[in-house]
Amino acid sequence: MRPVFVQLRCEPGKTYEVADELYKREIASELYSTSGDYDLLLKVYIEDGVDIGKFVNEKIANVPGIVRSLTTLTFKAF
């Protein structure tokens, strides 16, 4: 499994609803509210061989209230 971080920008006033829906989907390892350009930071673990773009599109980015996402792949933990 590989860790993937996804930053999410939400419609104004929808951050808590988006966070609740993500937890209902049981895909989040960790989920934080953040300051800056994005409202939420989501950490998920994706099985090796799974198409990351498809996973993000089908399980994360289609949550109502999300207007933009930024996916960061990781290489090595120190």
PDB file of N, CA and C in Angstrom:
ATOM      1  N   MET A   1       0.851  -1.184   0.000  1.00  0.00           N
ATOM      2  CA  MET A   1       0.000   0.000   0.000  1.00  0.00           C
ATOM      3  C   MET A   1       0.889   1.237   0.000  1.00  0.00           C
ATOM      4  N   ARG A   2       0.403   2.255  -0.642  1.00  0.00           N
ATOM      5  CA  ARG A   2       1.163   3.499  -0.647  1.00  0.00           C
ATOM      6  C   ARG A   2       0.321   4.641  -0.114  1.00  0.00           C
ATOM      7  N   PRO A   3       0.932   5.509   0.698  1.00  0.00           N
ATOM      8  CA  PRO A   3       0.198   6.661   1.209  1.00  0.00           C
ATOM      9  C   PRO A   3       0.085   7.738   0.133  1.00  0.00           C
ATOM     10  N   VAL A   4      -1.077   8.330   0.055  1.00  0.00           N
ATOM     11  CA  VAL A   4      -1.342   9.415  -0.885  1.00  0.00           C
ATOM     12  C   VAL A   4      -2.038  10.523  -0.110  1.00  0.00           C
ATOM     13  N   PHE A   5      -1.592  11.753  -0.331  1.00  0.00           N
ATOM     14  CA  PHE A   5      -2.197  12.912   0.318  1.00  0.00           C
ATOM     15  C   PHE A   5      -3.023  13.673  -0.707  1.00  0.00           C
ATOM     16  N   VAL A   6      -4.235  14.054  -0.325  1.00  0.00           N
ATOM     17  CA  VAL A   6      -5.115  14.796  -1.215  1.00  0.00           C
ATOM     18  C   VAL A   6      -5.584  16.044  -0.474  1.00  0.00           C
ATOM     19  N   GLN A   7      -5.282  17.194  -1.063  1.00  0.00           N
ATOM     20  CA  GLN A   7      -5.790  18.457  -0.521  1.00  0.00           C
ATOM     21  C   GLN A   7      -7.099  18.771  -1.232  1.00  0.00           C
ATOM     22  N   LEU A   8      -8.058  19.269  -0.477  1.00  0.00           N
ATOM     23  CA  LEU A   8      -9.391  19.522  -1.027  1.00  0.00           C
ATOM     24  C   LEU A   8      -9.820  20.958  -0.759  1.00  0.00           C
ATOM     25  N   ARG A   9     -10.307  21.603  -1.797  1.00  0.00           N
ATOM     26  CA  ARG A   9     -10.916  22.918  -1.649  1.00  0.00           C
ATOM     27  C   ARG A   9     -12.426  22.710  -1.724  1.00  0.00           C
ATOM     28  N   CYS A  10     -13.126  23.267  -0.758  1.00  0.00           N
ATOM     29  CA  CYS A  10     -14.574  23.067  -0.662  1.00  0.00           C
ATOM     30  C   CYS A  10     -15.329  24.352  -0.982  1.00  0.00           C
ATOM     31  N   GLU A  11     -16.588  24.185  -1.355  1.00  0.00           N
ATOM     32  CA  GLU A  11     -17.467  25.344  -1.503  1.00  0.00           C
ATOM     33  C   GLU A  11     -17.564  26.026  -0.143  1.00  0.00           C
ATOM     34  N   PRO A  12     -17.708  27.349  -0.129  1.00  0.00           N
ATOM     35  CA  PRO A  12     -17.833  28.043   1.157  1.00  0.00           C
ATOM     36  C   PRO A  12     -18.960  27.452   2.009  1.00  0.00           C
ATOM     37  N   GLY A  13     -18.640  27.165   3.263  1.00  0.00           N
ATOM     38  CA  GLY A  13     -19.627  26.636   4.197  1.00  0.00           C
ATOM     39  C   GLY A  13     -19.863  25.133   4.099  1.00  0.00           C
ATOM     40  N   LYS A  14     -19.132  24.433   3.248  1.00  0.00           N
ATOM     41  CA  LYS A  14     -19.377  23.000   3.035  1.00  0.00           C
ATOM     42  C   LYS A  14     -18.271  22.093   3.592  1.00  0.00           C
ATOM     43  N   THR A  15     -17.265  22.653   4.211  1.00  0.00           N
ATOM     44  CA  THR A  15     -16.112  21.857   4.650  1.00  0.00           C
ATOM     45  C   THR A  15     -16.503  20.737   5.606  1.00  0.00           C
ATOM     46  N   TYR A  16     -17.340  21.031   6.590  1.00  0.00           N
ATOM     47  CA  TYR A  16     -17.724  20.006   7.560  1.00  0.00           C
ATOM     48  C   TYR A  16     -18.579  18.915   6.910  1.00  0.00           C
ATOM     49  N   GLU A  17     -19.444  19.289   5.985  1.00  0.00           N
ATOM     50  CA  GLU A  17     -20.251  18.293   5.279  1.00  0.00           C
ATOM     51  C   GLU A  17     -19.363  17.381   4.426  1.00  0.00           C
ATOM     52  N   VAL A  18     -18.369  17.961   3.764  1.00  0.00           N
ATOM     53  CA  VAL A  18     -17.437  17.165   2.961  1.00  0.00           C
ATOM     54  C   VAL A  18     -16.669  16.210   3.867  1.00  0.00           C
ATOM     55  N   ALA A  19     -16.162  16.704   4.982  1.00  0.00           N
ATOM     56  CA  ALA A  19     -15.412  15.855   5.918  1.00  0.00           C
ATOM     57  C   ALA A  19     -16.277  14.707   6.435  1.00  0.00           C
ATOM     58  N   ASP A  20     -17.516  14.997   6.789  1.00  0.00           N
ATOM     59  CA  ASP A  20     -18.424  13.945   7.266  1.00  0.00           C
ATOM     60  C   ASP A  20     -18.639  12.871   6.203  1.00  0.00           C
ATOM     61  N   GLU A  21     -18.830  13.283   4.962  1.00  0.00           N
ATOM     62  CA  GLU A  21     -19.051  12.322   3.884  1.00  0.00           C
ATOM     63  C   GLU A  21     -17.813  11.470   3.625  1.00  0.00           C
ATOM     64  N   LEU A  22     -16.643  12.079   3.679  1.00  0.00           N
ATOM     65  CA  LEU A  22     -15.414  11.305   3.482  1.00  0.00           C
ATOM     66  C   LEU A  22     -15.260  10.243   4.560  1.00  0.00           C
ATOM     67  N   TYR A  23     -15.586  10.577   5.804  1.00  0.00           N
ATOM     68  CA  TYR A  23     -15.493   9.577   6.870  1.00  0.00           C
ATOM     69  C   TYR A  23     -16.543   8.480   6.718  1.00  0.00           C
ATOM     70  N   LYS A  24     -17.714   8.838   6.208  1.00  0.00           N
ATOM     71  CA  LYS A  24     -18.732   7.813   5.950  1.00  0.00           C
ATOM     72  C   LYS A  24     -18.260   6.804   4.906  1.00  0.00           C
ATOM     73  N   ARG A  25     -17.442   7.253   3.975  1.00  0.00           N
ATOM     74  CA  ARG A  25     -16.941   6.366   2.921  1.00  0.00           C
ATOM     75  C   ARG A  25     -15.814   5.458   3.416  1.00  0.00           C
ATOM     76  N   GLU A  26     -15.320   5.705   4.624  1.00  0.00           N
ATOM     77  CA  GLU A  26     -14.299   4.871   5.267  1.00  0.00           C
ATOM     78  C   GLU A  26     -13.049   4.688   4.411  1.00  0.00           C
ATOM     79  N   ILE A  27     -12.569   5.782   3.822  1.00  0.00           N
ATOM     80  CA  ILE A  27     -11.341   5.718   3.032  1.00  0.00           C
ATOM     81  C   ILE A  27     -10.214   6.517   3.667  1.00  0.00           C
ATOM     82  N   ALA A  28     -10.520   7.363   4.629  1.00  0.00           N
ATOM     83  CA  ALA A  28      -9.523   8.257   5.217  1.00  0.00           C
ATOM     84  C   ALA A  28      -8.721   7.560   6.302  1.00  0.00           C
ATOM     85  N   SER A  29      -7.407   7.632   6.167  1.00  0.00           N
ATOM     86  CA  SER A  29      -6.537   7.239   7.266  1.00  0.00           C
ATOM     87  C   SER A  29      -6.464   8.390   8.260  1.00  0.00           C
ATOM     88  N   GLU A  30      -6.322   9.600   7.713  1.00  0.00           N
ATOM     89  CA  GLU A  30      -6.300  10.827   8.516  1.00  0.00           C
ATOM     90  C   GLU A  30      -6.966  11.927   7.706  1.00  0.00           C
ATOM     91  N   LEU A  31      -7.617  12.860   8.379  1.00  0.00           N
ATOM     92  CA  LEU A  31      -8.279  13.973   7.715  1.00  0.00           C
ATOM     93  C   LEU A  31      -8.169  15.200   8.604  1.00  0.00           C
ATOM     94  N   TYR A  32      -7.617  16.273   8.051  1.00  0.00           N
ATOM     95  CA  TYR A  32      -7.377  17.495   8.813  1.00  0.00           C
ATOM     96  C   TYR A  32      -8.009  18.694   8.111  1.00  0.00           C
ATOM     97  N   SER A  33      -8.481  19.650   8.884  1.00  0.00           N
ATOM     98  CA  SER A  33      -8.814  20.957   8.326  1.00  0.00           C
ATOM     99  C   SER A  33      -7.508  21.749   8.288  1.00  0.00           C
ATOM    100  N   THR A  34      -7.364  22.596   7.274  1.00  0.00           N
ATOM    101  CA  THR A  34      -6.111  23.317   7.079  1.00  0.00           C
ATOM    102  C   THR A  34      -6.368  24.779   6.753  1.00  0.00           C
ATOM    103  N   SER A  35      -5.322  25.581   6.903  1.00  0.00           N
ATOM    104  CA  SER A  35      -5.377  26.969   6.452  1.00  0.00           C
ATOM    105  C   SER A  35      -4.731  27.035   5.080  1.00  0.00           C
ATOM    106  N   GLY A  36      -4.951  28.120   4.378  1.00  0.00           N
ATOM    107  CA  GLY A  36      -4.310  28.288   3.073  1.00  0.00           C
ATOM    108  C   GLY A  36      -5.279  28.091   1.924  1.00  0.00           C
ATOM    109  N   ASP A  37      -4.755  27.666   0.794  1.00  0.00           N
ATOM    110  CA  ASP A  37      -5.551  27.552  -0.431  1.00  0.00           C
ATOM    111  C   ASP A  37      -6.544  26.399  -0.410  1.00  0.00           C
ATOM    112  N   TYR A  38      -6.295  25.413   0.427  1.00  0.00           N
ATOM    113  CA  TYR A  38      -7.173  24.246   0.509  1.00  0.00           C
ATOM    114  C   TYR A  38      -7.752  24.137   1.905  1.00  0.00           C
ATOM    115  N   ASP A  39      -8.913  23.509   2.020  1.00  0.00           N
ATOM    116  CA  ASP A  39      -9.640  23.442   3.291  1.00  0.00           C
ATOM    117  C   ASP A  39      -9.380  22.164   4.073  1.00  0.00           C
ATOM    118  N   LEU A  40      -9.118  21.073   3.370  1.00  0.00           N
ATOM    119  CA  LEU A  40      -8.917  19.774   4.018  1.00  0.00           C
ATOM    120  C   LEU A  40      -7.671  19.097   3.465  1.00  0.00           C
ATOM    121  N   LEU A  41      -7.023  18.319   4.323  1.00  0.00           N
ATOM    122  CA  LEU A  41      -5.906  17.471   3.917  1.00  0.00           C
ATOM    123  C   LEU A  41      -6.261  16.049   4.297  1.00  0.00           C
ATOM    124  N   LEU A  42      -6.323  15.198   3.298  1.00  0.00           N
ATOM    125  CA  LEU A  42      -6.750  13.812   3.458  1.00  0.00           C
ATOM    126  C   LEU A  42      -5.569  12.885   3.181  1.00  0.00           C
ATOM    127  N   LYS A  43      -5.352  11.924   4.064  1.00  0.00           N
ATOM    128  CA  LYS A  43      -4.340  10.893   3.829  1.00  0.00           C
ATOM    129  C   LYS A  43      -5.063   9.572   3.636  1.00  0.00           C
ATOM    130  N   VAL A  44      -4.782   8.933   2.509  1.00  0.00           N
ATOM    131  CA  VAL A  44      -5.366   7.626   2.224  1.00  0.00           C
ATOM    132  C   VAL A  44      -4.248   6.655   1.870  1.00  0.00           C
ATOM    133  N   TYR A  45      -4.505   5.389   2.083  1.00  0.00           N
ATOM    134  CA  TYR A  45      -3.587   4.342   1.645  1.00  0.00           C
ATOM    135  C   TYR A  45      -4.249   3.608   0.492  1.00  0.00           C
ATOM    136  N   ILE A  46      -3.520   3.512  -0.611  1.00  0.00           N
ATOM    137  CA  ILE A  46      -4.056   2.899  -1.819  1.00  0.00           C
ATOM    138  C   ILE A  46      -3.248   1.637  -2.117  1.00  0.00           C
ATOM    139  N   GLU A  47      -3.945   0.560  -2.390  1.00  0.00           N
ATOM    140  CA  GLU A  47      -3.303  -0.717  -2.707  1.00  0.00           C
ATOM    141  C   GLU A  47      -2.392  -0.574  -3.919  1.00  0.00           C
ATOM    142  N   ASP A  48      -1.275  -1.280  -3.909  1.00  0.00           N
ATOM    143  CA  ASP A  48      -0.384  -1.318  -5.068  1.00  0.00           C
ATOM    144  C   ASP A  48      -1.173  -1.829  -6.278  1.00  0.00           C
ATOM    145  N   GLY A  49      -0.925  -1.212  -7.417  1.00  0.00           N
ATOM    146  CA  GLY A  49      -1.590  -1.635  -8.646  1.00  0.00           C
ATOM    147  C   GLY A  49      -2.906  -0.931  -8.921  1.00  0.00           C
ATOM    148  N   VAL A  50      -3.448  -0.221  -7.934  1.00  0.00           N
ATOM    149  CA  VAL A  50      -4.706   0.509  -8.129  1.00  0.00           C
ATOM    150  C   VAL A  50      -4.399   1.827  -8.832  1.00  0.00           C
ATOM    151  N   ASP A  51      -5.200   2.195  -9.805  1.00  0.00           N
ATOM    152  CA  ASP A  51      -5.057   3.458 -10.527  1.00  0.00           C
ATOM    153  C   ASP A  51      -5.403   4.604  -9.576  1.00  0.00           C
ATOM    154  N   ILE A  52      -4.409   5.401  -9.218  1.00  0.00           N
ATOM    155  CA  ILE A  52      -4.600   6.460  -8.224  1.00  0.00           C
ATOM    156  C   ILE A  52      -5.577   7.521  -8.723  1.00  0.00           C
ATOM    157  N   GLY A  53      -5.447   7.918  -9.973  1.00  0.00           N
ATOM    158  CA  GLY A  53      -6.355   8.925 -10.527  1.00  0.00           C
ATOM    159  C   GLY A  53      -7.799   8.465 -10.502  1.00  0.00           C
ATOM    160  N   LYS A  54      -8.022   7.225 -10.862  1.00  0.00           N
ATOM    161  CA  LYS A  54      -9.377   6.671 -10.841  1.00  0.00           C
ATOM    162  C   LYS A  54      -9.904   6.593  -9.405  1.00  0.00           C
ATOM    163  N   PHE A  55      -9.050   6.164  -8.468  1.00  0.00           N
ATOM    164  CA  PHE A  55      -9.443   6.094  -7.061  1.00  0.00           C
ATOM    165  C   PHE A  55      -9.880   7.465  -6.559  1.00  0.00           C
ATOM    166  N   VAL A  56      -9.056   8.483  -6.838  1.00  0.00           N
ATOM    167  CA  VAL A  56      -9.385   9.839  -6.381  1.00  0.00           C
ATOM    168  C   VAL A  56     -10.680  10.320  -7.019  1.00  0.00           C
ATOM    169  N   ASN A  57     -10.833  10.106  -8.319  1.00  0.00           N
ATOM    170  CA  ASN A  57     -12.048  10.565  -9.003  1.00  0.00           C
ATOM    171  C   ASN A  57     -13.308   9.862  -8.517  1.00  0.00           C
ATOM    172  N   GLU A  58     -13.223   8.549  -8.291  1.00  0.00           N
ATOM    173  CA  GLU A  58     -14.421   7.778  -7.949  1.00  0.00           C
ATOM    174  C   GLU A  58     -14.748   7.761  -6.458  1.00  0.00           C
ATOM    175  N   LYS A  59     -13.761   7.954  -5.595  1.00  0.00           N
ATOM    176  CA  LYS A  59     -14.010   7.814  -4.161  1.00  0.00           C
ATOM    177  C   LYS A  59     -13.851   9.103  -3.367  1.00  0.00           C
ATOM    178  N   ILE A  60     -13.221  10.122  -3.969  1.00  0.00           N
ATOM    179  CA  ILE A  60     -12.970  11.358  -3.221  1.00  0.00           C
ATOM    180  C   ILE A  60     -13.561  12.574  -3.931  1.00  0.00           C
ATOM    181  N   ALA A  61     -13.118  12.833  -5.153  1.00  0.00           N
ATOM    182  CA  ALA A  61     -13.456  14.081  -5.842  1.00  0.00           C
ATOM    183  C   ALA A  61     -14.934  14.222  -6.179  1.00  0.00           C
ATOM    184  N   ASN A  62     -15.687  13.131  -6.121  1.00  0.00           N
ATOM    185  CA  ASN A  62     -17.117  13.217  -6.437  1.00  0.00           C
ATOM    186  C   ASN A  62     -17.980  13.535  -5.219  1.00  0.00           C
ATOM    187  N   VAL A  63     -17.358  13.803  -4.090  1.00  0.00           N
ATOM    188  CA  VAL A  63     -18.132  14.202  -2.899  1.00  0.00           C
ATOM    189  C   VAL A  63     -18.734  15.580  -3.158  1.00  0.00           C
ATOM    190  N   PRO A  64     -20.037  15.731  -2.968  1.00  0.00           N
ATOM    191  CA  PRO A  64     -20.653  17.049  -3.158  1.00  0.00           C
ATOM    192  C   PRO A  64     -20.002  18.091  -2.247  1.00  0.00           C
ATOM    193  N   GLY A  65     -19.691  19.250  -2.825  1.00  0.00           N
ATOM    194  CA  GLY A  65     -19.085  20.333  -2.059  1.00  0.00           C
ATOM    195  C   GLY A  65     -17.604  20.512  -2.327  1.00  0.00           C
ATOM    196  N   ILE A  66     -16.975  19.549  -2.990  1.00  0.00           N
ATOM    197  CA  ILE A  66     -15.563  19.692  -3.352  1.00  0.00           C
ATOM    198  C   ILE A  66     -15.480  20.402  -4.699  1.00  0.00           C
ATOM    199  N   VAL A  67     -14.667  21.449  -4.760  1.00  0.00           N
ATOM    200  CA  VAL A  67     -14.529  22.187  -6.020  1.00  0.00           C
ATOM    201  C   VAL A  67     -13.166  21.975  -6.677  1.00  0.00           C
ATOM    202  N   ARG A  68     -12.178  21.498  -5.909  1.00  0.00           N
ATOM    203  CA  ARG A  68     -10.845  21.273  -6.480  1.00  0.00           C
ATOM    204  C   ARG A  68     -10.068  20.328  -5.576  1.00  0.00           C
ATOM    205  N   SER A  69      -9.202  19.552  -6.188  1.00  0.00           N
ATOM    206  CA  SER A  69      -8.333  18.674  -5.398  1.00  0.00           C
ATOM    207  C   SER A  69      -6.906  18.753  -5.930  1.00  0.00           C
ATOM    208  N   LEU A  70      -5.964  18.459  -5.057  1.00  0.00           N
ATOM    209  CA  LEU A  70      -4.552  18.401  -5.404  1.00  0.00           C
ATOM    210  C   LEU A  70      -3.985  17.146  -4.768  1.00  0.00           C
ATOM    211  N   THR A  71      -3.537  16.207  -5.599  1.00  0.00           N
ATOM    212  CA  THR A  71      -3.044  14.918  -5.117  1.00  0.00           C
ATOM    213  C   THR A  71      -1.522  14.938  -5.087  1.00  0.00           C
ATOM    214  N   THR A  72      -0.948  14.493  -3.962  1.00  0.00           N
ATOM    215  CA  THR A  72       0.496  14.413  -3.799  1.00  0.00           C
ATOM    216  C   THR A  72       0.885  12.968  -3.518  1.00  0.00           C
ATOM    217  N   LEU A  73       1.756  12.441  -4.361  1.00  0.00           N
ATOM    218  CA  LEU A  73       2.272  11.090  -4.158  1.00  0.00           C
ATOM    219  C   LEU A  73       3.535  11.176  -3.315  1.00  0.00           C
ATOM    220  N   THR A  74       3.761  10.171  -2.501  1.00  0.00           N
ATOM    221  CA  THR A  74       4.936  10.168  -1.640  1.00  0.00           C
ATOM    222  C   THR A  74       5.893   9.069  -2.099  1.00  0.00           C
ATOM    223  N   PHE A  75       7.155   9.228  -1.733  1.00  0.00           N
ATOM    224  CA  PHE A  75       8.173   8.268  -2.131  1.00  0.00           C
ATOM    225  C   PHE A  75       8.763   7.531  -0.936  1.00  0.00           C
ATOM    226  N   LYS A  76       9.346   8.244  -0.010  1.00  0.00           N
ATOM    227  CA  LYS A  76      10.040   7.613   1.110  1.00  0.00           C
ATOM    228  C   LYS A  76       9.734   8.376   2.377  1.00  0.00           C
ATOM    229  N   ALA A  77       9.434   7.653   3.425  1.00  0.00           N
ATOM    230  CA  ALA A  77       9.232   8.265   4.743  1.00  0.00           C
ATOM    231  C   ALA A  77      10.560   8.227   5.487  1.00  0.00           C
ATOM    232  N   PHE A  78      10.910   9.319   6.118  1.00  0.00           N
ATOM    233  CA  PHE A  78      12.163   9.385   6.885  1.00  0.00           C
ATOM    234  C   PHE A  78      11.891   9.353   8.363  1.00  0.00           C
TER     235      PHE A  78
END
